[in-house]
């Protein structure tokens, strides 16, 4: 879940409570974590995929975000690229069930997502990799700025709240 920062620490605390008490945001994070664990299980040693932090708060300059931290140990026959590719595209962007949702998006959206929901990152000479999703991002090409937006919709989503979040 994601929510706007407050104007001061007290307002931030109120926003954090609102976020942590949101059943919709908890459901969204649980769905994303379930798919993430499944994606990791394809490339990690059996039994090594674990949630090591549940619904933790991350503070950003303008947003408050809840996250689950999930780790797994890559199998010996896999590398950072295998780990990366096992998560393309992120369920945050596609929806679930993932393959069905990706096919639905391809068939029904009026324009390709292109860079939106992809990744930007770096690969070290030692094979380590660090990437992040291209969400809440501006792309500038030939002097034209492009901004794309989306929202994770669930059965109990409120249309006004989803619009406010995007």
PDB file of C-alpha atoms in Angstrom:
ATOM      1  CA  UNK A   1       0.000   0.000   0.000  1.00  0.00           C
ATOM      2  CA  UNK A   2       0.991   3.562  -0.607  1.00  0.00           C
ATOM      3  CA  UNK A   3      -0.302   6.774   0.935  1.00  0.00           C
ATOM      4  CA  UNK A   4       0.647  10.455   0.837  1.00  0.00           C
ATOM      5  CA  UNK A   5       2.963  11.802   3.544  1.00  0.00           C
ATOM      6  CA  UNK A   6       1.488  14.094   6.151  1.00  0.00           C
ATOM      7  CA  UNK A   7       2.550  17.689   6.739  1.00  0.00           C
ATOM      8  CA  UNK A   8       4.330  16.851  10.005  1.00  0.00           C
ATOM      9  CA  UNK A   9       5.366  13.789  12.076  1.00  0.00           C
ATOM     10  CA  UNK A  10       1.956  13.561  13.789  1.00  0.00           C
ATOM     11  CA  UNK A  11       0.156  13.597  10.429  1.00  0.00           C
ATOM     12  CA  UNK A  12       2.646  10.982   9.159  1.00  0.00           C
ATOM     13  CA  UNK A  13       1.745   8.773  12.145  1.00  0.00           C
ATOM     14  CA  UNK A  14      -1.958   9.128  11.336  1.00  0.00           C
ATOM     15  CA  UNK A  15      -1.284   8.185   7.706  1.00  0.00           C
ATOM     16  CA  UNK A  16       0.753   5.150   8.801  1.00  0.00           C
ATOM     17  CA  UNK A  17      -2.124   3.958  11.007  1.00  0.00           C
ATOM     18  CA  UNK A  18      -4.574   4.473   8.147  1.00  0.00           C
ATOM     19  CA  UNK A  19      -2.323   2.456   5.827  1.00  0.00           C
ATOM     20  CA  UNK A  20      -1.773  -0.372   8.319  1.00  0.00           C
ATOM     21  CA  UNK A  21      -5.519  -0.563   9.072  1.00  0.00           C
ATOM     22  CA  UNK A  22      -6.468  -0.795   5.378  1.00  0.00           C
ATOM     23  CA  UNK A  23      -7.685  -4.314   4.571  1.00  0.00           C
ATOM     24  CA  UNK A  24      -7.444  -3.507   0.855  1.00  0.00           C
ATOM     25  CA  UNK A  25      -3.767  -2.532   1.124  1.00  0.00           C
ATOM     26  CA  UNK A  26      -3.036  -5.611   3.226  1.00  0.00           C
ATOM     27  CA  UNK A  27      -4.752  -7.830   0.614  1.00  0.00           C
ATOM     28  CA  UNK A  28      -2.789  -6.175  -2.193  1.00  0.00           C
ATOM     29  CA  UNK A  29       0.537  -6.688  -0.444  1.00  0.00           C
ATOM     30  CA  UNK A  30      -0.324 -10.296   0.435  1.00  0.00           C
ATOM     31  CA  UNK A  31      -1.190 -11.045  -3.212  1.00  0.00           C
ATOM     32  CA  UNK A  32       2.062  -9.473  -4.410  1.00  0.00           C
ATOM     33  CA  UNK A  33       4.100 -11.363  -1.813  1.00  0.00           C
ATOM     34  CA  UNK A  34       2.465 -14.694  -2.673  1.00  0.00           C
ATOM     35  CA  UNK A  35       3.331 -14.248  -6.358  1.00  0.00           C
ATOM     36  CA  UNK A  36       6.839 -13.022  -5.490  1.00  0.00           C
ATOM     37  CA  UNK A  37       7.500 -16.086  -3.337  1.00  0.00           C
ATOM     38  CA  UNK A  38       6.259 -18.293  -6.174  1.00  0.00           C
ATOM     39  CA  UNK A  39       8.513 -16.486  -8.690  1.00  0.00           C
ATOM     40  CA  UNK A  40      11.526 -16.846  -6.401  1.00  0.00           C
ATOM     41  CA  UNK A  41      10.842 -20.544  -5.815  1.00  0.00           C
ATOM     42  CA  UNK A  42      11.571 -21.200  -9.503  1.00  0.00           C
ATOM     43  CA  UNK A  43      15.185 -20.049  -9.183  1.00  0.00           C
ATOM     44  CA  UNK A  44      16.002 -20.516  -5.488  1.00  0.00           C
ATOM     45  CA  UNK A  45      17.053 -23.516  -3.442  1.00  0.00           C
ATOM     46  CA  UNK A  46      14.046 -25.437  -2.106  1.00  0.00           C
ATOM     47  CA  UNK A  47      12.972 -24.193   1.306  1.00  0.00           C
ATOM     48  CA  UNK A  48      15.131 -21.052   1.165  1.00  0.00           C
ATOM     49  CA  UNK A  49      12.410 -18.556   0.182  1.00  0.00           C
ATOM     50  CA  UNK A  50      11.206 -16.752   3.297  1.00  0.00           C
ATOM     51  CA  UNK A  51       9.357 -13.580   4.256  1.00  0.00           C
ATOM     52  CA  UNK A  52      11.825 -11.836   6.567  1.00  0.00           C
ATOM     53  CA  UNK A  53       9.791  -8.659   7.099  1.00  0.00           C
ATOM     54  CA  UNK A  54       6.017  -8.287   6.861  1.00  0.00           C
ATOM     55  CA  UNK A  55       4.188  -4.983   6.216  1.00  0.00           C
ATOM     56  CA  UNK A  56       7.162  -2.846   7.079  1.00  0.00           C
ATOM     57  CA  UNK A  57       6.892   0.911   6.673  1.00  0.00           C
ATOM     58  CA  UNK A  58       9.190   2.765   4.276  1.00  0.00           C
ATOM     59  CA  UNK A  59       9.166   6.564   4.320  1.00  0.00           C
ATOM     60  CA  UNK A  60       9.900   8.544   1.163  1.00  0.00           C
ATOM     61  CA  UNK A  61       9.919  12.287   0.538  1.00  0.00           C
ATOM     62  CA  UNK A  62       6.229  12.375  -0.442  1.00  0.00           C
ATOM     63  CA  UNK A  63       4.926   8.849   0.150  1.00  0.00           C
ATOM     64  CA  UNK A  64       4.613   6.214   2.841  1.00  0.00           C
ATOM     65  CA  UNK A  65       4.793   2.648   1.573  1.00  0.00           C
ATOM     66  CA  UNK A  66       4.291  -0.801   3.114  1.00  0.00           C
ATOM     67  CA  UNK A  67       6.599  -3.578   1.978  1.00  0.00           C
ATOM     68  CA  UNK A  68       7.276  -7.234   2.589  1.00  0.00           C
ATOM     69  CA  UNK A  69      10.917  -8.306   2.413  1.00  0.00           C
ATOM     70  CA  UNK A  70      11.333 -11.746   0.864  1.00  0.00           C
ATOM     71  CA  UNK A  71      14.633 -13.549   0.463  1.00  0.00           C
ATOM     72  CA  UNK A  72      15.738 -16.721  -1.228  1.00  0.00           C
ATOM     73  CA  UNK A  73      19.107 -18.324  -1.969  1.00  0.00           C
ATOM     74  CA  UNK A  74      19.735 -18.723  -5.708  1.00  0.00           C
ATOM     75  CA  UNK A  75      20.380 -22.257  -6.872  1.00  0.00           C
ATOM     76  CA  UNK A  76      23.965 -22.945  -7.947  1.00  0.00           C
ATOM     77  CA  UNK A  77      22.896 -23.220 -11.599  1.00  0.00           C
ATOM     78  CA  UNK A  78      21.289 -19.735 -11.534  1.00  0.00           C
ATOM     79  CA  UNK A  79      22.732 -16.217 -11.536  1.00  0.00           C
ATOM     80  CA  UNK A  80      21.476 -12.666 -10.957  1.00  0.00           C
ATOM     81  CA  UNK A  81      19.990 -12.509 -14.468  1.00  0.00           C
ATOM     82  CA  UNK A  82      17.939 -15.652 -13.806  1.00  0.00           C
ATOM     83  CA  UNK A  83      16.666 -14.071 -10.595  1.00  0.00           C
ATOM     84  CA  UNK A  84      15.832 -10.861 -12.418  1.00  0.00           C
ATOM     85  CA  UNK A  85      14.083 -12.582 -15.323  1.00  0.00           C
ATOM     86  CA  UNK A  86      12.013 -14.747 -12.972  1.00  0.00           C
ATOM     87  CA  UNK A  87      10.356 -11.519 -11.790  1.00  0.00           C
ATOM     88  CA  UNK A  88       9.732  -9.850 -15.150  1.00  0.00           C
ATOM     89  CA  UNK A  89       7.053  -8.419 -15.132  1.00  0.00           C
ATOM     90  CA  UNK A  90       6.355  -7.572 -11.497  1.00  0.00           C
ATOM     91  CA  UNK A  91       2.926  -8.604 -10.207  1.00  0.00           C
ATOM     92  CA  UNK A  92       2.512  -5.039  -8.942  1.00  0.00           C
ATOM     93  CA  UNK A  93       2.270  -4.063 -12.599  1.00  0.00           C
ATOM     94  CA  UNK A  94       0.587  -7.093 -14.156  1.00  0.00           C
ATOM     95  CA  UNK A  95      -1.900  -8.358 -11.598  1.00  0.00           C
ATOM     96  CA  UNK A  96      -2.644 -11.961 -10.719  1.00  0.00           C
ATOM     97  CA  UNK A  97      -2.867 -14.683 -11.750  1.00  0.00           C
ATOM     98  CA  UNK A  98       0.202 -13.364 -13.495  1.00  0.00           C
ATOM     99  CA  UNK A  99       0.191 -15.127 -16.888  1.00  0.00           C
ATOM    100  CA  UNK A 100      -3.550 -14.600 -17.369  1.00  0.00           C
ATOM    101  CA  UNK A 101      -3.239 -10.946 -16.342  1.00  0.00           C
ATOM    102  CA  UNK A 102      -0.343 -10.361 -18.751  1.00  0.00           C
ATOM    103  CA  UNK A 103      -2.350 -11.837 -21.628  1.00  0.00           C
ATOM    104  CA  UNK A 104      -5.369  -9.718 -20.658  1.00  0.00           C
ATOM    105  CA  UNK A 105      -3.283  -6.530 -20.580  1.00  0.00           C
ATOM    106  CA  UNK A 106      -1.766  -7.316 -23.978  1.00  0.00           C
ATOM    107  CA  UNK A 107      -5.179  -7.960 -25.517  1.00  0.00           C
ATOM    108  CA  UNK A 108      -7.121  -5.063 -23.983  1.00  0.00           C
ATOM    109  CA  UNK A 109      -4.895  -2.057 -23.342  1.00  0.00           C
ATOM    110  CA  UNK A 110      -4.926   0.523 -26.125  1.00  0.00           C
ATOM    111  CA  UNK A 111      -1.177   1.159 -26.097  1.00  0.00           C
ATOM    112  CA  UNK A 112       1.854  -0.890 -25.147  1.00  0.00           C
ATOM    113  CA  UNK A 113       3.262  -0.268 -21.681  1.00  0.00           C
ATOM    114  CA  UNK A 114       6.751  -0.081 -23.211  1.00  0.00           C
ATOM    115  CA  UNK A 115       9.110   1.203 -20.495  1.00  0.00           C
ATOM    116  CA  UNK A 116       6.374   1.536 -17.838  1.00  0.00           C
ATOM    117  CA  UNK A 117       6.667  -1.210 -15.240  1.00  0.00           C
ATOM    118  CA  UNK A 118      10.030  -2.314 -16.554  1.00  0.00           C
ATOM    119  CA  UNK A 119      13.248  -1.947 -14.609  1.00  0.00           C
ATOM    120  CA  UNK A 120      16.252   0.299 -14.299  1.00  0.00           C
ATOM    121  CA  UNK A 121      19.346  -0.978 -12.593  1.00  0.00           C
ATOM    122  CA  UNK A 122      22.990  -1.831 -12.550  1.00  0.00           C
ATOM    123  CA  UNK A 123      25.064  -4.983 -12.799  1.00  0.00           C
ATOM    124  CA  UNK A 124      28.430  -5.103 -11.063  1.00  0.00           C
ATOM    125  CA  UNK A 125      31.538  -6.724 -12.481  1.00  0.00           C
ATOM    126  CA  UNK A 126      31.174  -9.352  -9.738  1.00  0.00           C
ATOM    127  CA  UNK A 127      27.718 -10.355 -11.037  1.00  0.00           C
ATOM    128  CA  UNK A 128      25.685  -8.567  -8.358  1.00  0.00           C
ATOM    129  CA  UNK A 129      22.582  -6.764  -9.565  1.00  0.00           C
ATOM    130  CA  UNK A 130      20.399  -3.986  -8.153  1.00  0.00           C
ATOM    131  CA  UNK A 131      17.217  -2.966  -9.982  1.00  0.00           C
ATOM    132  CA  UNK A 132      14.028  -1.015  -9.394  1.00  0.00           C
ATOM    133  CA  UNK A 133      10.662  -0.776 -11.124  1.00  0.00           C
ATOM    134  CA  UNK A 134       9.921   2.145 -13.421  1.00  0.00           C
ATOM    135  CA  UNK A 135       6.770   3.321 -11.652  1.00  0.00           C
ATOM    136  CA  UNK A 136       6.035   6.962 -10.817  1.00  0.00           C
ATOM    137  CA  UNK A 137       8.622   7.799 -13.460  1.00  0.00           C
ATOM    138  CA  UNK A 138       8.842  10.396 -16.227  1.00  0.00           C
ATOM    139  CA  UNK A 139      10.336   9.469 -19.596  1.00  0.00           C
ATOM    140  CA  UNK A 140      11.556  12.319 -21.783  1.00  0.00           C
ATOM    141  CA  UNK A 141      12.195  11.646 -25.455  1.00  0.00           C
ATOM    142  CA  UNK A 142      12.556  14.212 -28.231  1.00  0.00           C
ATOM    143  CA  UNK A 143      11.517  16.957 -25.812  1.00  0.00           C
ATOM    144  CA  UNK A 144       8.237  15.254 -24.885  1.00  0.00           C
ATOM    145  CA  UNK A 145       7.578  14.044 -21.343  1.00  0.00           C
ATOM    146  CA  UNK A 146       5.566  10.855 -20.895  1.00  0.00           C
ATOM    147  CA  UNK A 147       4.032   9.815 -17.574  1.00  0.00           C
ATOM    148  CA  UNK A 148       2.111   6.574 -17.117  1.00  0.00           C
ATOM    149  CA  UNK A 149       0.040   5.627 -14.093  1.00  0.00           C
ATOM    150  CA  UNK A 150      -1.682   2.544 -12.783  1.00  0.00           C
ATOM    151  CA  UNK A 151      -3.334   1.050  -9.733  1.00  0.00           C
ATOM    152  CA  UNK A 152      -3.673  -2.431  -8.308  1.00  0.00           C
ATOM    153  CA  UNK A 153      -7.368  -3.260  -8.359  1.00  0.00           C
ATOM    154  CA  UNK A 154      -8.904  -5.820  -6.029  1.00  0.00           C
ATOM    155  CA  UNK A 155     -12.489  -6.880  -5.404  1.00  0.00           C
ATOM    156  CA  UNK A 156     -12.754  -4.393  -2.531  1.00  0.00           C
ATOM    157  CA  UNK A 157     -10.999  -1.495  -4.294  1.00  0.00           C
ATOM    158  CA  UNK A 158     -12.617   1.928  -3.987  1.00  0.00           C
ATOM    159  CA  UNK A 159     -12.468   3.758  -7.361  1.00  0.00           C
ATOM    160  CA  UNK A 160     -11.984   7.192  -5.757  1.00  0.00           C
ATOM    161  CA  UNK A 161      -9.127   5.939  -3.571  1.00  0.00           C
ATOM    162  CA  UNK A 162      -7.447   4.256  -6.561  1.00  0.00           C
ATOM    163  CA  UNK A 163      -7.683   7.466  -8.576  1.00  0.00           C
ATOM    164  CA  UNK A 164      -6.245   9.473  -5.677  1.00  0.00           C
ATOM    165  CA  UNK A 165      -3.321   7.032  -5.372  1.00  0.00           C
ATOM    166  CA  UNK A 166      -2.413   7.325  -9.054  1.00  0.00           C
TER     167      UNK A 166
END
